[in-house]
PDB file of C-alpha atoms in Angstrom:
ATOM      1  CA  MET A 242       0.020   0.004   0.004  1.00  0.00           C
ATOM      2  CA  ALA A 243       2.809   2.425   0.811  1.00  0.00           C
ATOM      3  CA  ALA A 244       4.246   2.020  -2.580  1.00  0.00           C
ATOM      4  CA  GLY A 245       1.149   3.616  -4.141  1.00  0.00           C
ATOM      5  CA  PHE A 246       1.946   6.948  -2.536  1.00  0.00           C
ATOM      6  CA  ALA A 247       4.971   7.395  -4.748  1.00  0.00           C
ATOM      7  CA  LYS A 248       7.291   8.432  -1.799  1.00  0.00           C
ATOM      8  CA  ARG A 249       8.776   6.945   1.194  1.00  0.00           C
ATOM      9  CA  LEU A 250       6.415   6.848   4.093  1.00  0.00           C
ATOM     10  CA  PRO A 251       7.914   7.353   7.649  1.00  0.00           C
ATOM     11  CA  VAL A 252       7.004   4.621   9.978  1.00  0.00           C
ATOM     12  CA  HIS A 253       7.506   3.862  13.789  1.00  0.00           C
ATOM     13  CA  VAL A 254       8.058   0.237  14.685  1.00  0.00           C
ATOM     14  CA  LYS A 255       6.286  -1.077  17.849  1.00  0.00           C
ATOM     15  CA  ILE A 256       8.371  -3.460  19.843  1.00  0.00           C
ATOM     16  CA  ASN A 257       6.615  -5.886  22.143  1.00  0.00           C
ATOM     17  CA  SER A 258       8.927  -5.724  25.217  1.00  0.00           C
ATOM     18  CA  GLY A 259       6.477  -7.563  27.440  1.00  0.00           C
ATOM     19  CA  MET A 260       3.061  -5.936  27.214  1.00  0.00           C
ATOM     20  CA  THR A 261       2.000  -8.548  24.550  1.00  0.00           C
ATOM     21  CA  ARG A 262      -0.633  -6.504  22.895  1.00  0.00           C
ATOM     22  CA  TYR A 263       0.707  -5.049  19.692  1.00  0.00           C
ATOM     23  CA  GLY A 264       4.156  -4.966  18.030  1.00  0.00           C
ATOM     24  CA  MET A 265       6.965  -7.386  17.164  1.00  0.00           C
ATOM     25  CA  ARG A 266       8.667  -9.477  19.908  1.00  0.00           C
ATOM     26  CA  TRP A 267      11.957  -7.837  21.167  1.00  0.00           C
ATOM     27  CA  ASP A 268      13.978 -10.868  20.306  1.00  0.00           C
ATOM     28  CA  GLU A 269      12.749 -10.848  16.686  1.00  0.00           C
ATOM     29  CA  ALA A 270      12.327  -6.972  16.110  1.00  0.00           C
ATOM     30  CA  ILE A 271      15.757  -6.426  14.518  1.00  0.00           C
ATOM     31  CA  HIS A 272      14.663  -8.457  11.430  1.00  0.00           C
ATOM     32  CA  LEU A 273      11.703  -6.221  10.893  1.00  0.00           C
ATOM     33  CA  LEU A 274      13.819  -2.968  11.289  1.00  0.00           C
ATOM     34  CA  GLU A 275      16.214  -4.471   8.615  1.00  0.00           C
ATOM     35  CA  ALA A 276      13.351  -5.280   6.308  1.00  0.00           C
ATOM     36  CA  ILE A 277      11.882  -1.798   6.498  1.00  0.00           C
ATOM     37  CA  THR A 278      15.203  -0.028   5.725  1.00  0.00           C
ATOM     38  CA  LYS A 279      15.439  -2.205   2.649  1.00  0.00           C
ATOM     39  CA  GLU A 280      11.891  -1.359   1.527  1.00  0.00           C
ATOM     40  CA  PRO A 281      11.987   1.666  -0.954  1.00  0.00           C
ATOM     41  CA  SER A 282       8.506   2.759   0.002  1.00  0.00           C
ATOM     42  CA  LEU A 283       9.133   3.017   3.855  1.00  0.00           C
ATOM     43  CA  GLN A 284      11.478   5.160   5.967  1.00  0.00           C
ATOM     44  CA  LEU A 285      12.461   3.993   9.427  1.00  0.00           C
ATOM     45  CA  GLU A 286      11.705   7.003  11.540  1.00  0.00           C
ATOM     46  CA  GLY A 287      11.302   5.701  14.991  1.00  0.00           C
ATOM     47  CA  ALA A 288      10.834   2.783  17.403  1.00  0.00           C
ATOM     48  CA  MET A 289       8.579   2.498  20.490  1.00  0.00           C
ATOM     49  CA  THR A 290       7.352   0.122  23.202  1.00  0.00           C
ATOM     50  CA  HIS A 291       4.775   0.406  25.888  1.00  0.00           C
ATOM     51  CA  PHE A 292       5.072  -0.090  29.636  1.00  0.00           C
ATOM     52  CA  SER A 293       2.680  -2.515  31.201  1.00  0.00           C
ATOM     53  CA  GLN A 294       3.413  -1.452  34.858  1.00  0.00           C
ATOM     54  CA  SER A 295       5.110   1.846  35.055  1.00  0.00           C
ATOM     55  CA  ASP A 296       2.987   3.562  37.624  1.00  0.00           C
ATOM     56  CA  GLU A 297       3.334   1.059  40.583  1.00  0.00           C
ATOM     57  CA  THR A 298       6.078   1.192  43.283  1.00  0.00           C
ATOM     58  CA  ASP A 299       7.832  -1.876  41.982  1.00  0.00           C
ATOM     59  CA  LYS A 300       9.484  -1.022  38.646  1.00  0.00           C
ATOM     60  CA  THR A 301      11.144  -4.354  38.114  1.00  0.00           C
ATOM     61  CA  PHE A 302       9.161  -5.294  35.008  1.00  0.00           C
ATOM     62  CA  ALA A 303       9.329  -1.825  33.589  1.00  0.00           C
ATOM     63  CA  LEU A 304      13.034  -1.810  33.885  1.00  0.00           C
ATOM     64  CA  LEU A 305      13.217  -5.224  32.169  1.00  0.00           C
ATOM     65  CA  GLN A 306      11.124  -3.743  29.309  1.00  0.00           C
ATOM     66  CA  MET A 307      13.558  -0.896  29.100  1.00  0.00           C
ATOM     67  CA  SER A 308      16.453  -3.347  28.903  1.00  0.00           C
ATOM     68  CA  ARG A 309      14.783  -5.449  26.161  1.00  0.00           C
ATOM     69  CA  PHE A 310      14.133  -2.202  24.166  1.00  0.00           C
ATOM     70  CA  GLU A 311      17.752  -1.107  24.597  1.00  0.00           C
ATOM     71  CA  GLU A 312      18.916  -4.475  23.348  1.00  0.00           C
ATOM     72  CA  VAL A 313      16.976  -3.886  20.022  1.00  0.00           C
ATOM     73  CA  MET A 314      18.370  -0.269  19.729  1.00  0.00           C
ATOM     74  CA  MET A 315      21.937  -1.494  20.306  1.00  0.00           C
ATOM     75  CA  ALA A 316      21.473  -4.218  17.677  1.00  0.00           C
ATOM     76  CA  ALA A 317      20.196  -1.631  15.282  1.00  0.00           C
ATOM     77  CA  LYS A 318      23.046   0.700  15.897  1.00  0.00           C
ATOM     78  CA  GLN A 319      25.554  -2.226  15.329  1.00  0.00           C
ATOM     79  CA  ARG A 320      23.939  -2.867  11.969  1.00  0.00           C
ATOM     80  CA  GLY A 321      24.015   0.742  10.980  1.00  0.00           C
ATOM     81  CA  LEU A 322      20.316   1.239  11.163  1.00  0.00           C
ATOM     82  CA  GLY A 323      19.262   4.763  12.151  1.00  0.00           C
ATOM     83  CA  VAL A 324      16.410   5.101  14.534  1.00  0.00           C
ATOM     84  CA  ALA A 325      16.016   8.777  14.875  1.00  0.00           C
ATOM     85  CA  THR A 326      13.063   8.824  17.365  1.00  0.00           C
ATOM     86  CA  GLN A 327      12.660   6.424  20.378  1.00  0.00           C
ATOM     87  CA  HIS A 328       9.712   6.634  22.734  1.00  0.00           C
ATOM     88  CA  LEU A 329       8.682   4.361  25.640  1.00  0.00           C
ATOM     89  CA  CYS A 330       6.704   6.381  28.195  1.00  0.00           C
ATOM     90  CA  ASN A 331       3.090   6.457  28.944  1.00  0.00           C
ATOM     91  CA  SER A 332       1.898   8.669  31.902  1.00  0.00           C
ATOM     92  CA  GLY A 333       3.348   6.386  34.557  1.00  0.00           C
ATOM     93  CA  GLY A 334       6.690   6.273  32.698  1.00  0.00           C
ATOM     94  CA  PHE A 335       6.857   9.990  32.213  1.00  0.00           C
ATOM     95  CA  LEU A 336       6.191  10.476  36.079  1.00  0.00           C
ATOM     96  CA  ASP A 337       8.458   7.839  37.495  1.00  0.00           C
ATOM     97  CA  LEU A 338      10.945   6.719  34.828  1.00  0.00           C
ATOM     98  CA  PRO A 339      12.876   9.934  33.674  1.00  0.00           C
ATOM     99  CA  GLN A 340      15.622   7.721  32.284  1.00  0.00           C
ATOM    100  CA  ALA A 341      13.051   6.354  29.778  1.00  0.00           C
ATOM    101  CA  HIS A 342      11.976   9.664  28.466  1.00  0.00           C
ATOM    102  CA  ARG A 343      14.214   9.414  25.368  1.00  0.00           C
ATOM    103  CA  ASP A 344      13.005  11.599  22.312  1.00  0.00           C
ATOM    104  CA  MET A 345       9.336  12.051  23.130  1.00  0.00           C
ATOM    105  CA  VAL A 346       6.698  10.660  25.567  1.00  0.00           C
ATOM    106  CA  ARG A 347       3.113   9.603  24.981  1.00  0.00           C
ATOM    107  CA  ILE A 348       1.112  11.087  27.827  1.00  0.00           C
ATOM    108  CA  GLY A 349      -2.347   9.711  28.189  1.00  0.00           C
ATOM    109  CA  ILE A 350      -4.538  10.117  31.246  1.00  0.00           C
ATOM    110  CA  LEU A 351      -2.176  12.703  32.780  1.00  0.00           C
ATOM    111  CA  MET A 352      -3.111  15.016  30.005  1.00  0.00           C
ATOM    112  CA  TYR A 353      -6.671  15.121  31.478  1.00  0.00           C
ATOM    113  CA  GLY A 354      -5.458  15.968  34.867  1.00  0.00           C
ATOM    114  CA  ILE A 355      -5.712  12.506  36.342  1.00  0.00           C
ATOM    115  CA  PHE A 356      -2.680  10.718  37.861  1.00  0.00           C
ATOM    116  CA  PRO A 357      -2.442   7.032  36.732  1.00  0.00           C
ATOM    117  CA  SER A 358      -2.117   5.657  40.186  1.00  0.00           C
ATOM    118  CA  THR A 359      -2.013   6.621  43.848  1.00  0.00           C
ATOM    119  CA  VAL A 360       1.763   6.022  44.254  1.00  0.00           C
ATOM    120  CA  CYS A 361       3.277   7.699  41.247  1.00  0.00           C
ATOM    121  CA  ARG A 362       5.117  11.009  41.441  1.00  0.00           C
ATOM    122  CA  ARG A 363       2.916  14.125  41.850  1.00  0.00           C
ATOM    123  CA  ILE A 364       3.365  17.379  39.885  1.00  0.00           C
ATOM    124  CA  GLU A 365       2.125  20.650  41.208  1.00  0.00           C
ATOM    125  CA  GLY A 366      -0.677  22.293  39.076  1.00  0.00           C
ATOM    126  CA  ILE A 367      -2.151  19.123  37.647  1.00  0.00           C
ATOM    127  CA  LEU A 368      -5.954  19.515  37.807  1.00  0.00           C
ATOM    128  CA  PRO A 369      -8.774  17.384  36.364  1.00  0.00           C
ATOM    129  CA  VAL A 370     -10.163  18.918  33.107  1.00  0.00           C
ATOM    130  CA  MET A 371     -13.689  17.540  33.489  1.00  0.00           C
ATOM    131  CA  SER A 372     -16.464  17.318  35.864  1.00  0.00           C
ATOM    132  CA  VAL A 373     -20.031  15.720  35.697  1.00  0.00           C
ATOM    133  CA  LYS A 374     -23.000  17.604  36.944  1.00  0.00           C
ATOM    134  CA  ALA A 375     -26.792  17.474  37.145  1.00  0.00           C
ATOM    135  CA  ARG A 376     -29.560  19.459  38.654  1.00  0.00           C
ATOM    136  CA  ILE A 377     -32.228  18.460  41.144  1.00  0.00           C
ATOM    137  CA  ALA A 378     -35.236  17.438  39.138  1.00  0.00           C
ATOM    138  CA  ALA A 379     -37.518  16.444  41.980  1.00  0.00           C
ATOM    139  CA  ILE A 380     -37.673  16.476  45.826  1.00  0.00           C
ATOM    140  CA  GLN A 381     -39.594  13.764  47.742  1.00  0.00           C
ATOM    141  CA  GLN A 382     -40.461  13.446  51.483  1.00  0.00           C
ATOM    142  CA  LEU A 383     -40.161  10.060  52.905  1.00  0.00           C
ATOM    143  CA  LYS A 384     -41.808   8.792  56.062  1.00  0.00           C
ATOM    144  CA  PRO A 385     -40.378   6.003  58.184  1.00  0.00           C
ATOM    145  CA  GLY A 386     -40.878   2.561  56.485  1.00  0.00           C
ATOM    146  CA  GLU A 387     -41.114   4.031  52.921  1.00  0.00           C
ATOM    147  CA  HIS A 388     -38.851   2.835  50.284  1.00  0.00           C
ATOM    148  CA  VAL A 389     -36.742   4.278  47.478  1.00  0.00           C
ATOM    149  CA  GLY A 390     -36.071   2.913  44.022  1.00  0.00           C
ATOM    150  CA  TYR A 391     -36.217  -0.365  42.103  1.00  0.00           C
ATOM    151  CA  GLY A 392     -36.110  -3.460  44.524  1.00  0.00           C
ATOM    152  CA  MET A 393     -36.776  -1.250  47.516  1.00  0.00           C
ATOM    153  CA  ARG A 394     -33.097  -1.254  48.261  1.00  0.00           C
ATOM    154  CA  TYR A 395     -33.438   1.622  50.775  1.00  0.00           C
ATOM    155  CA  THR A 396     -35.949   1.855  53.604  1.00  0.00           C
ATOM    156  CA  ALA A 397     -36.300   5.050  55.659  1.00  0.00           C
ATOM    157  CA  THR A 398     -36.040   4.604  59.372  1.00  0.00           C
ATOM    158  CA  THR A 399     -36.865   8.249  60.059  1.00  0.00           C
ATOM    159  CA  GLU A 400     -38.375  11.064  57.965  1.00  0.00           C
ATOM    160  CA  ARG A 401     -35.982  11.877  55.172  1.00  0.00           C
ATOM    161  CA  ARG A 402     -35.787  14.469  52.363  1.00  0.00           C
ATOM    162  CA  VAL A 403     -34.797  13.018  48.967  1.00  0.00           C
ATOM    163  CA  ALA A 404     -33.459  14.755  45.876  1.00  0.00           C
ATOM    164  CA  VAL A 405     -33.875  13.078  42.503  1.00  0.00           C
ATOM    165  CA  LEU A 406     -31.169  13.710  39.951  1.00  0.00           C
ATOM    166  CA  PRO A 407     -31.864  12.966  36.293  1.00  0.00           C
ATOM    167  CA  ILE A 408     -28.716  10.901  35.639  1.00  0.00           C
ATOM    168  CA  GLY A 409     -28.076   7.220  35.894  1.00  0.00           C
ATOM    169  CA  TYR A 410     -26.232   4.206  34.492  1.00  0.00           C
ATOM    170  CA  GLY A 411     -27.486   4.958  31.100  1.00  0.00           C
ATOM    171  CA  ASP A 412     -25.346   8.017  31.316  1.00  0.00           C
ATOM    172  CA  GLY A 413     -22.332   6.115  32.570  1.00  0.00           C
ATOM    173  CA  PHE A 414     -22.685   6.582  36.247  1.00  0.00           C
ATOM    174  CA  PRO A 415     -21.999   3.260  38.161  1.00  0.00           C
ATOM    175  CA  ARG A 416     -25.076   1.063  38.864  1.00  0.00           C
ATOM    176  CA  VAL A 417     -24.580   0.996  42.573  1.00  0.00           C
ATOM    177  CA  ARG A 418     -26.959   0.607  45.578  1.00  0.00           C
ATOM    178  CA  ASN A 419     -26.684   2.869  48.624  1.00  0.00           C
ATOM    179  CA  GLN A 420     -23.195   3.759  47.656  1.00  0.00           C
ATOM    180  CA  GLY A 421     -21.486   7.052  46.575  1.00  0.00           C
ATOM    181  CA  HIS A 422     -22.340  10.709  46.944  1.00  0.00           C
ATOM    182  CA  ALA A 423     -23.292  13.817  45.170  1.00  0.00           C
ATOM    183  CA  LEU A 424     -22.164  17.344  46.192  1.00  0.00           C
ATOM    184  CA  ILE A 425     -24.960  19.728  46.735  1.00  0.00           C
ATOM    185  CA  HIS A 426     -24.247  23.192  48.257  1.00  0.00           C
ATOM    186  CA  GLY A 427     -20.750  21.958  48.990  1.00  0.00           C
ATOM    187  CA  GLN A 428     -21.943  19.069  51.140  1.00  0.00           C
ATOM    188  CA  ARG A 429     -21.979  15.314  50.523  1.00  0.00           C
ATOM    189  CA  ALA A 430     -25.439  13.833  49.866  1.00  0.00           C
ATOM    190  CA  SER A 431     -25.473  10.038  50.111  1.00  0.00           C
ATOM    191  CA  ILE A 432     -26.902   8.070  47.229  1.00  0.00           C
ATOM    192  CA  ILE A 433     -29.676   5.974  48.503  1.00  0.00           C
ATOM    193  CA  GLY A 434     -31.459   3.036  46.757  1.00  0.00           C
ATOM    194  CA  GLY A 435     -30.370   1.632  43.483  1.00  0.00           C
ATOM    195  CA  VAL A 436     -29.040   3.821  40.714  1.00  0.00           C
ATOM    196  CA  ALA A 437     -31.632   3.593  37.751  1.00  0.00           C
ATOM    197  CA  MET A 438     -30.998   4.015  34.078  1.00  0.00           C
ATOM    198  CA  ASP A 439     -32.083   7.639  34.156  1.00  0.00           C
ATOM    199  CA  ALA A 440     -32.155   8.752  37.672  1.00  0.00           C
ATOM    200  CA  LEU A 441     -30.566   8.390  41.026  1.00  0.00           C
ATOM    201  CA  MET A 442     -31.685   9.530  44.514  1.00  0.00           C
ATOM    202  CA  VAL A 443     -29.716  11.373  47.204  1.00  0.00           C
ATOM    203  CA  ASP A 444     -30.493  12.055  50.777  1.00  0.00           C
ATOM    204  CA  VAL A 445     -30.634  15.858  51.331  1.00  0.00           C
ATOM    205  CA  THR A 446     -32.200  15.760  54.909  1.00  0.00           C
ATOM    206  CA  ASP A 447     -29.131  17.457  56.268  1.00  0.00           C
ATOM    207  CA  ILE A 448     -28.998  20.021  53.344  1.00  0.00           C
ATOM    208  CA  PRO A 449     -32.194  21.881  54.056  1.00  0.00           C
ATOM    209  CA  GLN A 450     -31.282  24.601  51.627  1.00  0.00           C
ATOM    210  CA  ALA A 451     -31.303  22.237  48.655  1.00  0.00           C
ATOM    211  CA  GLN A 452     -34.068  23.114  46.177  1.00  0.00           C
ATOM    212  CA  MET A 453     -35.314  22.309  42.730  1.00  0.00           C
ATOM    213  CA  TRP A 454     -32.801  22.911  39.858  1.00  0.00           C
ATOM    214  CA  ASP A 455     -29.767  23.215  42.317  1.00  0.00           C
ATOM    215  CA  GLU A 456     -26.571  21.950  40.895  1.00  0.00           C
ATOM    216  CA  ALA A 457     -25.412  18.530  41.913  1.00  0.00           C
ATOM    217  CA  VAL A 458     -21.808  17.387  41.332  1.00  0.00           C
ATOM    218  CA  LEU A 459     -21.321  13.617  40.626  1.00  0.00           C
ATOM    219  CA  MET A 460     -17.690  14.077  39.618  1.00  0.00           C
ATOM    220  CA  GLY A 461     -15.673  17.279  40.318  1.00  0.00           C
ATOM    221  CA  GLU A 462     -15.455  19.998  42.948  1.00  0.00           C
ATOM    222  CA  GLN A 463     -17.945  22.138  44.802  1.00  0.00           C
ATOM    223  CA  GLY A 464     -17.516  24.401  47.915  1.00  0.00           C
ATOM    224  CA  GLY A 465     -14.158  22.859  48.841  1.00  0.00           C
ATOM    225  CA  GLU A 466     -15.335  19.316  48.601  1.00  0.00           C
ATOM    226  CA  ALA A 467     -14.353  16.865  45.740  1.00  0.00           C
ATOM    227  CA  ILE A 468     -15.444  13.659  44.189  1.00  0.00           C
ATOM    228  CA  THR A 469     -12.602  12.459  42.125  1.00  0.00           C
ATOM    229  CA  ALA A 470     -12.530  10.109  39.080  1.00  0.00           C
ATOM    230  CA  ARG A 471     -10.723   7.588  41.475  1.00  0.00           C
ATOM    231  CA  ASP A 472     -13.763   7.816  43.862  1.00  0.00           C
ATOM    232  CA  VAL A 473     -16.099   6.893  40.982  1.00  0.00           C
ATOM    233  CA  ALA A 474     -13.773   4.140  39.864  1.00  0.00           C
ATOM    234  CA  GLN A 475     -13.994   2.507  43.417  1.00  0.00           C
ATOM    235  CA  LEU A 476     -17.761   2.411  42.992  1.00  0.00           C
ATOM    236  CA  LYS A 477     -17.278   0.658  39.738  1.00  0.00           C
ATOM    237  CA  ASN A 478     -14.643  -1.647  41.089  1.00  0.00           C
ATOM    238  CA  SER A 479     -12.576  -0.416  38.075  1.00  0.00           C
ATOM    239  CA  VAL A 480      -9.952   2.204  37.171  1.00  0.00           C
ATOM    240  CA  THR A 481      -9.995   5.927  36.325  1.00  0.00           C
ATOM    241  CA  TYR A 482      -9.458   5.257  32.660  1.00  0.00           C
ATOM    242  CA  ASP A 483     -12.775   3.253  32.521  1.00  0.00           C
ATOM    243  CA  VAL A 484     -14.471   6.150  34.268  1.00  0.00           C
ATOM    244  CA  LEU A 485     -13.417   8.776  31.911  1.00  0.00           C
ATOM    245  CA  THR A 486     -14.330   6.857  28.836  1.00  0.00           C
ATOM    246  CA  SER A 487     -17.680   5.530  30.082  1.00  0.00           C
ATOM    247  CA  TRP A 488     -19.726   8.830  30.093  1.00  0.00           C
ATOM    248  CA  ARG A 489     -22.196   8.545  27.380  1.00  0.00           C
ATOM    249  CA  LEU A 490     -22.875  10.888  24.517  1.00  0.00           C
ATOM    250  CA  ARG A 491     -26.376  11.674  25.718  1.00  0.00           C
ATOM    251  CA  LEU A 492     -24.796  13.782  28.477  1.00  0.00           C
ATOM    252  CA  ARG A 493     -24.701  17.332  27.254  1.00  0.00           C
ATOM    253  CA  ARG A 494     -21.157  18.537  26.939  1.00  0.00           C
ATOM    254  CA  LYS A 495     -20.030  22.096  27.889  1.00  0.00           C
ATOM    255  CA  CYS A 496     -16.483  23.039  26.907  1.00  0.00           C
ATOM    256  CA  VAL A 497     -15.041  25.865  28.906  1.00  0.00           C
ATOM    257  CA  ASN A 498     -11.875  27.773  27.860  1.00  0.00           C
ATOM    258  CA  GLY A 499     -10.996  30.622  30.140  1.00  0.00           C
ATOM    259  CA  ASP A 500     -14.052  32.839  30.345  1.00  0.00           C
ATOM    260  CA  GLU A 501     -15.651  31.350  27.222  1.00  0.00           C
ATOM    261  CA  ALA A 502     -18.138  28.471  27.213  1.00  0.00           C
ATOM    262  CA  LYS A 503     -19.303  26.411  24.350  1.00  0.00           C
ATOM    263  CA  GLU A 504     -22.034  23.745  24.541  1.00  0.00           C
TER     264      GLU A 504
END
């Protein structure tokens, strides 16, 4: 296919140093590099690999991957193969493995203001770029013994005041029962009952100022309190990467750049 462009196309070769997802095995990669340099329609511009565990305290396997990658680069140099651009680092590698930075890095989740783990190095000024919000769409008064939601997963033991938020697992929020919070007036309101496809309920008994159409934050900051992507990930028994990519398109997006806002 490259020959059809009537010019040499620059390529970067992915070396499988242990992630075992894409790429040529490190102990076979030199043959691919040689083949590319002999192909008149291709130009060997760079080589890369990907860390499978760079954001944990134990860097043993990451260092092994670096060593395997270096073996390939040394073999290429001995054969006179020029590899101008080398890159290994994802967000964890960028933070914790400065010796692996090489010519460029491929920052993923850190670009969105989320650190890849709780143990990796912190950088001042990194802030999340997104939040998830809803507004109170209804307020209900519960008497003792009354229930909330599908399956009657919550039963009031005293009089309670409940706010309904028009967001649910159909929007990407975890389908949990009696777990998690929303921020309303800078206070944590506990989610009660089961999260439905299009709604969830929170207890605002201790937030008497909460009224219809008030803002509720499901992920983000409000009044000095914060619900992080990692908090939501714990509800899903998953990771922050999953959380950031799970919000559905039916949620209205509002992009803010300085003082300008675009929906």
